[in-house]
C-alpha atoms as an extended CHARMM CRD file, in Angstrom:
* protein
*
       169  EXT
         1         1  UNK       CA             83.8410000000      217.4180000000       82.1030000000  PROA      1               0.0000000000
         2         2  UNK       CA             84.5840000000      217.1830000000       79.3120000000  PROA      2               0.0000000000
         3         3  UNK       CA             88.3680000000      215.8300000000       77.6540000000  PROA      3               0.0000000000
         4         4  UNK       CA             90.5860000000      218.9180000000       76.1930000000  PROA      4               0.0000000000
         5         5  UNK       CA             91.1060000000      216.3300000000       73.4150000000  PROA      5               0.0000000000
         6         6  UNK       CA             86.9450000000      216.5780000000       72.2290000000  PROA      6               0.0000000000
         7         7  UNK       CA             87.1110000000      219.9210000000       73.1060000000  PROA      7               0.0000000000
         8         8  UNK       CA             89.7030000000      220.8460000000       70.4150000000  PROA      8               0.0000000000
         9         9  UNK       CA             87.2320000000      218.1350000000       68.0660000000  PROA      9               0.0000000000
        10        10  UNK       CA             84.2220000000      220.0580000000       68.7340000000  PROA      10              0.0000000000
        11        11  UNK       CA             85.8500000000      223.4820000000       68.4550000000  PROA      11              0.0000000000
        12        12  UNK       CA             87.3670000000      221.8730000000       65.6950000000  PROA      12              0.0000000000
        13        13  UNK       CA             83.4060000000      221.3580000000       64.0190000000  PROA      13              0.0000000000
        14        14  UNK       CA             82.2860000000      224.9740000000       65.1370000000  PROA      14              0.0000000000
        15        15  UNK       CA             85.3070000000      226.0810000000       62.3010000000  PROA      15              0.0000000000
        16        16  UNK       CA             83.4500000000      223.6830000000       60.4650000000  PROA      16              0.0000000000
        17        17  UNK       CA             80.1280000000      224.1240000000       60.5030000000  PROA      17              0.0000000000
        18        18  UNK       CA             80.7470000000      227.5810000000       60.1830000000  PROA      18              0.0000000000
        19        19  UNK       CA             82.7610000000      227.5570000000       56.8110000000  PROA      19              0.0000000000
        20        20  UNK       CA             80.2780000000      225.4280000000       55.5040000000  PROA      20              0.0000000000
        21        21  UNK       CA             78.0650000000      228.1900000000       56.6050000000  PROA      21              0.0000000000
        22        22  UNK       CA             80.0910000000      230.9120000000       54.1920000000  PROA      22              0.0000000000
        23        23  UNK       CA             80.6790000000      228.3890000000       51.2620000000  PROA      23              0.0000000000
        24        24  UNK       CA             77.2070000000      228.0450000000       50.8710000000  PROA      24              0.0000000000
        25        25  UNK       CA             76.0600000000      231.6220000000       51.1390000000  PROA      25              0.0000000000
        26        26  UNK       CA             78.5180000000      232.0500000000       48.3240000000  PROA      26              0.0000000000
        27        27  UNK       CA             76.9800000000      229.3880000000       46.1610000000  PROA      27              0.0000000000
        28        28  UNK       CA             73.8640000000      231.6560000000       47.2320000000  PROA      28              0.0000000000
        29        29  UNK       CA             75.2150000000      234.4000000000       46.1440000000  PROA      29              0.0000000000
        30        30  UNK       CA             75.7940000000      232.8080000000       42.1320000000  PROA      30              0.0000000000
        31        31  UNK       CA             73.1330000000      231.7300000000       42.2650000000  PROA      31              0.0000000000
        32        32  UNK       CA             71.3910000000      235.3580000000       42.7640000000  PROA      32              0.0000000000
        33        33  UNK       CA             73.8300000000      236.8990000000       40.2950000000  PROA      33              0.0000000000
        34        34  UNK       CA             71.9080000000      234.6100000000       37.5370000000  PROA      34              0.0000000000
        35        35  UNK       CA             68.6890000000      235.4380000000       38.7650000000  PROA      35              0.0000000000
        36        36  UNK       CA             68.1150000000      231.7450000000       40.1310000000  PROA      36              0.0000000000
        37        37  UNK       CA             66.3820000000      233.2370000000       43.5650000000  PROA      37              0.0000000000
        38        38  UNK       CA             64.5020000000      230.1580000000       44.6540000000  PROA      38              0.0000000000
        39        39  UNK       CA             67.5770000000      228.1940000000       44.1710000000  PROA      39              0.0000000000
        40        40  UNK       CA             69.9170000000      231.4110000000       45.7920000000  PROA      40              0.0000000000
        41        41  UNK       CA             67.1070000000      230.4260000000       48.4770000000  PROA      41              0.0000000000
        42        42  UNK       CA             68.2770000000      226.8840000000       49.3360000000  PROA      42              0.0000000000
        43        43  UNK       CA             71.2320000000      227.7700000000       49.7780000000  PROA      43              0.0000000000
        44        44  UNK       CA             70.8270000000      231.0610000000       51.7640000000  PROA      44              0.0000000000
        45        45  UNK       CA             68.3930000000      228.2920000000       54.4030000000  PROA      45              0.0000000000
        46        46  UNK       CA             72.0280000000      225.8120000000       54.3500000000  PROA      46              0.0000000000
        47        47  UNK       CA             73.9250000000      228.5960000000       55.4670000000  PROA      47              0.0000000000
        48        48  UNK       CA             71.2550000000      229.6460000000       58.2460000000  PROA      48              0.0000000000
        49        49  UNK       CA             71.3460000000      225.6620000000       58.9240000000  PROA      49              0.0000000000
        50        50  UNK       CA             74.9510000000      225.0760000000       59.4720000000  PROA      50              0.0000000000
        51        51  UNK       CA             75.1320000000      227.8110000000       61.6640000000  PROA      51              0.0000000000
        52        52  UNK       CA             72.2600000000      226.6970000000       64.2680000000  PROA      52              0.0000000000
        53        53  UNK       CA             75.1230000000      223.4680000000       63.9010000000  PROA      53              0.0000000000
        54        54  UNK       CA             77.5300000000      225.5070000000       64.9420000000  PROA      54              0.0000000000
        55        55  UNK       CA             75.9370000000      227.1120000000       67.7150000000  PROA      55              0.0000000000
        56        56  UNK       CA             74.3930000000      223.4700000000       69.0380000000  PROA      56              0.0000000000
        57        57  UNK       CA             78.2320000000      222.8220000000       69.6490000000  PROA      57              0.0000000000
        58        58  UNK       CA             79.0920000000      226.1140000000       71.2700000000  PROA      58              0.0000000000
        59        59  UNK       CA             76.4970000000      225.8150000000       73.9380000000  PROA      59              0.0000000000
        60        60  UNK       CA             76.9410000000      222.2780000000       73.8340000000  PROA      60              0.0000000000
        61        61  UNK       CA             80.8320000000      222.4900000000       74.9720000000  PROA      61              0.0000000000
        62        62  UNK       CA             80.7110000000      225.6310000000       77.5180000000  PROA      62              0.0000000000
        63        63  UNK       CA             77.4680000000      223.2500000000       78.8910000000  PROA      63              0.0000000000
        64        64  UNK       CA             80.2630000000      220.4960000000       79.6210000000  PROA      64              0.0000000000
        65        65  UNK       CA             82.9990000000      222.9300000000       80.8300000000  PROA      65              0.0000000000
        66        66  UNK       CA             84.8570000000      222.6890000000       78.1680000000  PROA      66              0.0000000000
        67        67  UNK       CA             86.9110000000      225.6140000000       76.6600000000  PROA      67              0.0000000000
        68        68  UNK       CA             85.7460000000      227.3230000000       73.4420000000  PROA      68              0.0000000000
        69        69  UNK       CA             88.5610000000      228.5320000000       71.0890000000  PROA      69              0.0000000000
        70        70  UNK       CA             87.4700000000      230.3640000000       68.1610000000  PROA      70              0.0000000000
        71        71  UNK       CA             89.0680000000      229.0990000000       64.5660000000  PROA      71              0.0000000000
        72        72  UNK       CA             90.0430000000      230.3880000000       61.6760000000  PROA      72              0.0000000000
        73        73  UNK       CA             87.5830000000      230.2180000000       58.8680000000  PROA      73              0.0000000000
        74        74  UNK       CA             88.9580000000      230.1230000000       55.5510000000  PROA      74              0.0000000000
        75        75  UNK       CA             87.5370000000      232.0830000000       53.4240000000  PROA      75              0.0000000000
        76        76  UNK       CA             85.3440000000      229.9800000000       50.2520000000  PROA      76              0.0000000000
        77        77  UNK       CA             85.5860000000      229.1890000000       46.6890000000  PROA      77              0.0000000000
        78        78  UNK       CA             83.0550000000      232.4660000000       45.0190000000  PROA      78              0.0000000000
        79        79  UNK       CA             83.4570000000      231.0300000000       41.3560000000  PROA      79              0.0000000000
        80        80  UNK       CA             82.3130000000      227.9560000000       40.1110000000  PROA      80              0.0000000000
        81        81  UNK       CA             81.6550000000      226.6280000000       36.0210000000  PROA      81              0.0000000000
        82        82  UNK       CA             77.8490000000      225.9040000000       36.4010000000  PROA      82              0.0000000000
        83        83  UNK       CA             74.9380000000      224.4870000000       38.4500000000  PROA      83              0.0000000000
        84        84  UNK       CA             75.7680000000      221.2010000000       38.8020000000  PROA      84              0.0000000000
        85        85  UNK       CA             79.6550000000      221.9730000000       39.7140000000  PROA      85              0.0000000000
        86        86  UNK       CA             77.6210000000      223.5870000000       42.9340000000  PROA      86              0.0000000000
        87        87  UNK       CA             74.9240000000      220.6140000000       43.4460000000  PROA      87              0.0000000000
        88        88  UNK       CA             78.3720000000      218.5760000000       43.5550000000  PROA      88              0.0000000000
        89        89  UNK       CA             80.5080000000      220.3050000000       45.3540000000  PROA      89              0.0000000000
        90        90  UNK       CA             77.3500000000      220.3550000000       48.4230000000  PROA      90              0.0000000000
        91        91  UNK       CA             77.4490000000      217.0200000000       48.2650000000  PROA      91              0.0000000000
        92        92  UNK       CA             81.1200000000      216.5420000000       48.8200000000  PROA      92              0.0000000000
        93        93  UNK       CA             81.3760000000      218.6390000000       51.4720000000  PROA      93              0.0000000000
        94        94  UNK       CA             77.8520000000      216.8960000000       53.4960000000  PROA      94              0.0000000000
        95        95  UNK       CA             80.1070000000      213.9190000000       53.0180000000  PROA      95              0.0000000000
        96        96  UNK       CA             83.3510000000      215.3670000000       54.6240000000  PROA      96              0.0000000000
        97        97  UNK       CA             81.2770000000      216.8660000000       57.2520000000  PROA      97              0.0000000000
        98        98  UNK       CA             80.2150000000      212.9370000000       58.3380000000  PROA      98              0.0000000000
        99        99  UNK       CA             83.3920000000      212.2020000000       58.4990000000  PROA      99              0.0000000000
       100       100  UNK       CA             84.0320000000      215.4870000000       60.7730000000  PROA      100             0.0000000000
       101       101  UNK       CA             81.7570000000      214.5610000000       63.0660000000  PROA      101             0.0000000000
       102       102  UNK       CA             82.0420000000      210.6870000000       63.0380000000  PROA      102             0.0000000000
       103       103  UNK       CA             85.5930000000      210.9460000000       64.1540000000  PROA      103             0.0000000000
       104       104  UNK       CA             84.3200000000      213.0150000000       67.3350000000  PROA      104             0.0000000000
       105       105  UNK       CA             82.2440000000      210.5460000000       68.3070000000  PROA      105             0.0000000000
       106       106  UNK       CA             84.7190000000      208.4010000000       67.7600000000  PROA      106             0.0000000000
       107       107  UNK       CA             87.2300000000      209.7540000000       69.8900000000  PROA      107             0.0000000000
       108       108  UNK       CA             84.5380000000      209.7090000000       72.0780000000  PROA      108             0.0000000000
       109       109  UNK       CA             83.3440000000      206.4850000000       72.1210000000  PROA      109             0.0000000000
       110       110  UNK       CA             87.4980000000      205.4560000000       73.0740000000  PROA      110             0.0000000000
       111       111  UNK       CA             86.7970000000      208.0080000000       75.9250000000  PROA      111             0.0000000000
       112       112  UNK       CA             84.0260000000      206.7400000000       77.3630000000  PROA      112             0.0000000000
       113       113  UNK       CA             82.7260000000      210.4400000000       76.8650000000  PROA      113             0.0000000000
       114       114  UNK       CA             78.7530000000      208.9850000000       77.2010000000  PROA      114             0.0000000000
       115       115  UNK       CA             77.6090000000      212.6840000000       77.5950000000  PROA      115             0.0000000000
       116       116  UNK       CA             78.9870000000      214.0280000000       73.7520000000  PROA      116             0.0000000000
       117       117  UNK       CA             78.0950000000      210.6200000000       71.9170000000  PROA      117             0.0000000000
       118       118  UNK       CA             74.6740000000      211.1770000000       73.2420000000  PROA      118             0.0000000000
       119       119  UNK       CA             74.8790000000      215.0730000000       71.5740000000  PROA      119             0.0000000000
       120       120  UNK       CA             76.4660000000      213.6170000000       68.6180000000  PROA      120             0.0000000000
       121       121  UNK       CA             73.1430000000      211.1880000000       67.9520000000  PROA      121             0.0000000000
       122       122  UNK       CA             71.1750000000      214.2810000000       66.5910000000  PROA      122             0.0000000000
       123       123  UNK       CA             74.2300000000      215.0150000000       64.3400000000  PROA      123             0.0000000000
       124       124  UNK       CA             74.8310000000      212.2850000000       62.6600000000  PROA      124             0.0000000000
       125       125  UNK       CA             70.7060000000      211.6100000000       62.1230000000  PROA      125             0.0000000000
       126       126  UNK       CA             71.2290000000      215.3760000000       60.1970000000  PROA      126             0.0000000000
       127       127  UNK       CA             73.7810000000      214.3540000000       58.5790000000  PROA      127             0.0000000000
       128       128  UNK       CA             72.0810000000      211.1610000000       56.9860000000  PROA      128             0.0000000000
       129       129  UNK       CA             69.2590000000      213.5270000000       56.2190000000  PROA      129             0.0000000000
       130       130  UNK       CA             72.1670000000      216.0800000000       54.4690000000  PROA      130             0.0000000000
       131       131  UNK       CA             73.8110000000      213.8020000000       52.6050000000  PROA      131             0.0000000000
       132       132  UNK       CA             70.1700000000      212.2300000000       51.3500000000  PROA      132             0.0000000000
       133       133  UNK       CA             68.7020000000      216.0460000000       50.0520000000  PROA      133             0.0000000000
       134       134  UNK       CA             71.7790000000      216.7310000000       48.5380000000  PROA      134             0.0000000000
       135       135  UNK       CA             72.5180000000      213.8710000000       46.2180000000  PROA      135             0.0000000000
       136       136  UNK       CA             68.9840000000      214.3920000000       45.6560000000  PROA      136             0.0000000000
       137       137  UNK       CA             68.8620000000      217.7830000000       44.3930000000  PROA      137             0.0000000000
       138       138  UNK       CA             72.6550000000      216.3340000000       41.7960000000  PROA      138             0.0000000000
       139       139  UNK       CA             70.0450000000      214.2610000000       40.6620000000  PROA      139             0.0000000000
       140       140  UNK       CA             67.7350000000      216.6130000000       39.7500000000  PROA      140             0.0000000000
       141       141  UNK       CA             69.7250000000      219.6470000000       38.6440000000  PROA      141             0.0000000000
       142       142  UNK       CA             71.3530000000      217.4110000000       36.1630000000  PROA      142             0.0000000000
       143       143  UNK       CA             67.8640000000      216.5010000000       34.9220000000  PROA      143             0.0000000000
       144       144  UNK       CA             66.4140000000      219.9070000000       34.1100000000  PROA      144             0.0000000000
       145       145  UNK       CA             70.2360000000      222.2730000000       33.8280000000  PROA      145             0.0000000000
       146       146  UNK       CA             69.7610000000      222.4680000000       30.0840000000  PROA      146             0.0000000000
       147       147  UNK       CA             65.9750000000      222.7360000000       29.7620000000  PROA      147             0.0000000000
       148       148  UNK       CA             64.8730000000      226.4210000000       31.8480000000  PROA      148             0.0000000000
       149       149  UNK       CA             61.2030000000      225.1800000000       31.9870000000  PROA      149             0.0000000000
       150       150  UNK       CA             62.3960000000      222.5310000000       33.7590000000  PROA      150             0.0000000000
       151       151  UNK       CA             64.6960000000      224.6440000000       35.5930000000  PROA      151             0.0000000000
       152       152  UNK       CA             62.2180000000      227.4010000000       36.3260000000  PROA      152             0.0000000000
       153       153  UNK       CA             60.4800000000      224.9760000000       38.3190000000  PROA      153             0.0000000000
       154       154  UNK       CA             63.3410000000      223.3170000000       40.0560000000  PROA      154             0.0000000000
       155       155  UNK       CA             64.0390000000      227.0900000000       41.4790000000  PROA      155             0.0000000000
       156       156  UNK       CA             60.2370000000      227.3700000000       42.2440000000  PROA      156             0.0000000000
       157       157  UNK       CA             60.3750000000      224.2890000000       44.1770000000  PROA      157             0.0000000000
       158       158  UNK       CA             63.9010000000      225.2010000000       46.0790000000  PROA      158             0.0000000000
       159       159  UNK       CA             62.0670000000      228.8810000000       46.6430000000  PROA      159             0.0000000000
       160       160  UNK       CA             59.6510000000      227.5020000000       49.1020000000  PROA      160             0.0000000000
       161       161  UNK       CA             62.2260000000      225.9450000000       51.3830000000  PROA      161             0.0000000000
       162       162  UNK       CA             62.3570000000      228.1880000000       55.1320000000  PROA      162             0.0000000000
       163       163  UNK       CA             64.7520000000      228.0860000000       57.6170000000  PROA      163             0.0000000000
       164       164  UNK       CA             63.3210000000      227.2780000000       60.5080000000  PROA      164             0.0000000000
       165       165  UNK       CA             65.2970000000      226.5990000000       63.7730000000  PROA      165             0.0000000000
       166       166  UNK       CA             65.9790000000      223.1850000000       65.9010000000  PROA      166             0.0000000000
       167       167  UNK       CA             64.3040000000      223.2100000000       69.0070000000  PROA      167             0.0000000000
       168       168  UNK       CA             66.1610000000      221.8770000000       70.8240000000  PROA      168             0.0000000000
       169       169  UNK       CA             68.5530000000      224.5910000000       69.6540000000  PROA      169             0.0000000000
């Protein structure tokens, strides 16, 4: 049985993941409107991944007998100044999500909730990957942003990304 405190933190994280999905979808729409469909695809896949994360947490909370309370999801911004800003905001957001997950782990450790700590290890590893990827894309978009040919190639690179559901989801 999971404590009410840890269940509440996981419920909050479910809402954070759902917000992230909407945030990335908003970013995708910005790139779609500018005919950068490959970059739009990248953020669309990000959105799907965030929903998968929310689903994993939902299922875990249900499996351990926690009460699932669907939280409010704020409207994400939809106006951005440029592509660099979007990638920087994506990196900033991933860092924020990492802190939220670390907070759940810290609290689970304090309570001796080893099941939750074990479950969240997958998310910790995922966040390391997400932050590294987001950081690399910030660097790349800064390199190619003012070069139409390079931006075209970057767009084509990100068009190759596909959503692959996690086998454990």
